Every structure is written in C-alpha cells, then in structure tokens.
C-alpha positions as a printed NumPy array, in Angstrom:
array([[  0.049,   0.322,  -0.004],
       [  2.818,   2.442,   0.608],
       [  4.699,   1.337,  -2.504],
       [  1.154,   2.434,  -4.279],
       [  0.671,   6.059,  -2.719],
       [  4.605,   6.527,  -3.614],
       [  3.557,   5.447,  -7.28 ],
       [  0.602,   7.984,  -7.071],
       [  2.447,  11.235,  -5.613],
       [  5.159,  10.416,  -8.593],
       [  2.457,  10.476, -11.166],
       [  1.121,  13.579,  -9.865],
       [  4.307,  15.41 ,  -9.633],
       [  5.137,  14.122, -13.03 ],
       [  1.876,  15.35 , -14.685],
       [  2.502,  18.999, -12.746],
       [  5.869,  19.022, -14.174],
       [  4.971,  18.379, -17.807],
       [  1.771,  20.722, -17.29 ],
       [  4.207,  23.713, -16.24 ],
       [  6.619,  22.869, -18.866],
       [  4.159,  23.009, -21.482],
       [  2.732,  26.343, -20.03 ],
       [  6.619,  27.798, -19.848],
       [  7.293,  26.511, -23.265],
       [  4.105,  28.325, -25.101],
       [  3.894,  31.28 , -23.15 ],
       [  7.652,  32.018, -22.6  ],
       [  9.979,  30.108, -25.115],
       [  7.737,  30.814, -28.384],
       [  7.061,  34.337, -28.328],
       [ 10.465,  34.845, -27.82 ],
       [ 11.574,  32.457, -30.842],
       [  8.77 ,  34.312, -32.955],
       [ 10.491,  37.62 , -32.174],
       [ 13.641,  36.608, -33.097],
       [ 12.573,  35.405, -36.361],
       [ 10.904,  38.558, -37.135],
       [ 13.524,  40.792, -36.228],
       [ 15.74 ,  38.977, -38.457],
       [ 13.18 ,  38.503, -41.488],
       [ 14.128,  41.484, -44.339],
       [ 11.804,  42.736, -46.439],
       [ 13.142,  44.596, -50.021],
       [ 11.032,  46.877, -52.085],
       [ 13.006,  46.679, -55.14 ],
       [ 10.585,  48.516, -57.472],
       [  7.241,  50.128, -57.433],
       [  5.482,  51.559, -60.289],
       [  1.995,  53.427, -60.603],
       [  0.621,  53.164, -63.892],
       [ -2.667,  55.492, -64.453],
       [ -4.214,  55.552, -67.239],
       [ -5.07 ,  58.502, -69.538],
       [ -8.313,  59.434, -68.201],
       [-10.156,  62.689, -67.296],
       [-10.985,  61.463, -63.531],
       [ -7.815,  59.508, -62.373],
       [-10.465,  56.971, -60.902],
       [ -8.435,  54.179, -61.506],
       [ -4.661,  52.959, -61.424],
       [ -2.319,  49.951, -61.191],
       [  0.413,  49.623, -59.234],
       [  3.126,  46.822, -60.093],
       [  5.105,  46.182, -57.076],
       [  8.375,  43.959, -57.11 ],
       [  9.275,  42.54 , -53.544],
       [ 11.3  ,  39.961, -51.834],
       [ 11.333,  38.579, -48.431],
       [ 13.827,  36.302, -46.721],
       [ 13.41 ,  34.676, -43.458],
       [ 15.853,  32.821, -41.49 ],
       [ 15.448,  29.15 , -40.374],
       [ 12.866,  26.725, -41.345],
       [  9.871,  28.973, -41.253],
       [  8.297,  30.287, -44.252],
       [  7.338,  33.831, -44.807],
       [  3.366,  34.453, -45.604],
       [  2.349,  37.807, -46.307],
       [ -1.563,  38.264, -45.555],
       [ -3.709,  40.739, -47.275],
       [ -4.046,  44.291, -45.712],
       [ -5.235,  47.835, -46.811],
       [ -2.888,  50.221, -48.357],
       [ -3.521,  53.93 , -47.987],
       [ -1.538,  56.295, -50.346],
       [ -1.403,  59.879, -49.353],
       [  0.485,  63.217, -50.554],
       [  1.254,  66.598, -48.839],
       [  0.916,  68.087, -52.235],
       [ -2.893,  67.333, -52.827],
       [ -3.767,  70.209, -50.35 ],
       [ -0.576,  72.674, -50.901],
       [  0.486,  72.578, -47.18 ],
       [  3.526,  70.744, -46.083],
       [  3.136,  68.166, -43.314],
       [ -0.413,  67.816, -43.847],
       [ -1.09 ,  64.694, -45.457],
       [ -4.573,  64.016, -47.527],
       [ -5.371,  60.265, -48.817],
       [ -5.812,  59.914, -52.492],
       [ -6.041,  55.801, -52.879],
       [ -7.09 ,  52.555, -50.728],
       [ -6.451,  49.278, -52.056],
       [ -5.976,  45.699, -50.794],
       [ -2.34 ,  44.297, -50.781],
       [ -1.273,  42.055, -52.298]])
C-alpha cells in the first residue's frame, strides 16, 4: 500500500511538471523565438510603379510592385492581405498635412 501511494505521488508530480513545462514553453519561449525570427526577417521593395490610364478623372490606377522577403530558419514567410493607403502633402498645398488619395488591398 505504501508503494502504491508513492507511485500516485510520483505520477501526480510528473503531470504537474509536464503541465508547468508546457505552459512555460508556450507562454515564454515560443514568443521569444517568433520575435527573434521576425527581427531577422528582411523585406526589400525593389521597384514599385504606378500606371495611371489616360482618363479625365484618374479614378483607377494599377500598382506593380516587385519585392522580396527572406526569413531565416525553417519557417517560411507569408504575407497576409492588408489595406494600403496612399497619401501626399501636395494634394492640399501645405507641408506636413497629408491628404489620402487612394486605398487598395495588397497583395
């Protein structure tokens, strides 16, 4: 009976250690690894060209962008879609105050 109690205590302690290590790994080490990988990832915008058709209202345009992304290690790079806002300070004639003139989803 005494041996059985020792096994139960040892098994319970092992479960607690596994739970503690799992929480420590997911809450502390994985975010550090992800942050380190993001810090070492490079993105280069090689060329970006806007083609505006010859219309009177300039309501449409095409943006062609050539870019590279490099992530060190075995984890690949994925770029999720996001909204880009293009703006200029020349639109309203004052410096430092930007006016938005285009919105589009990228990529």
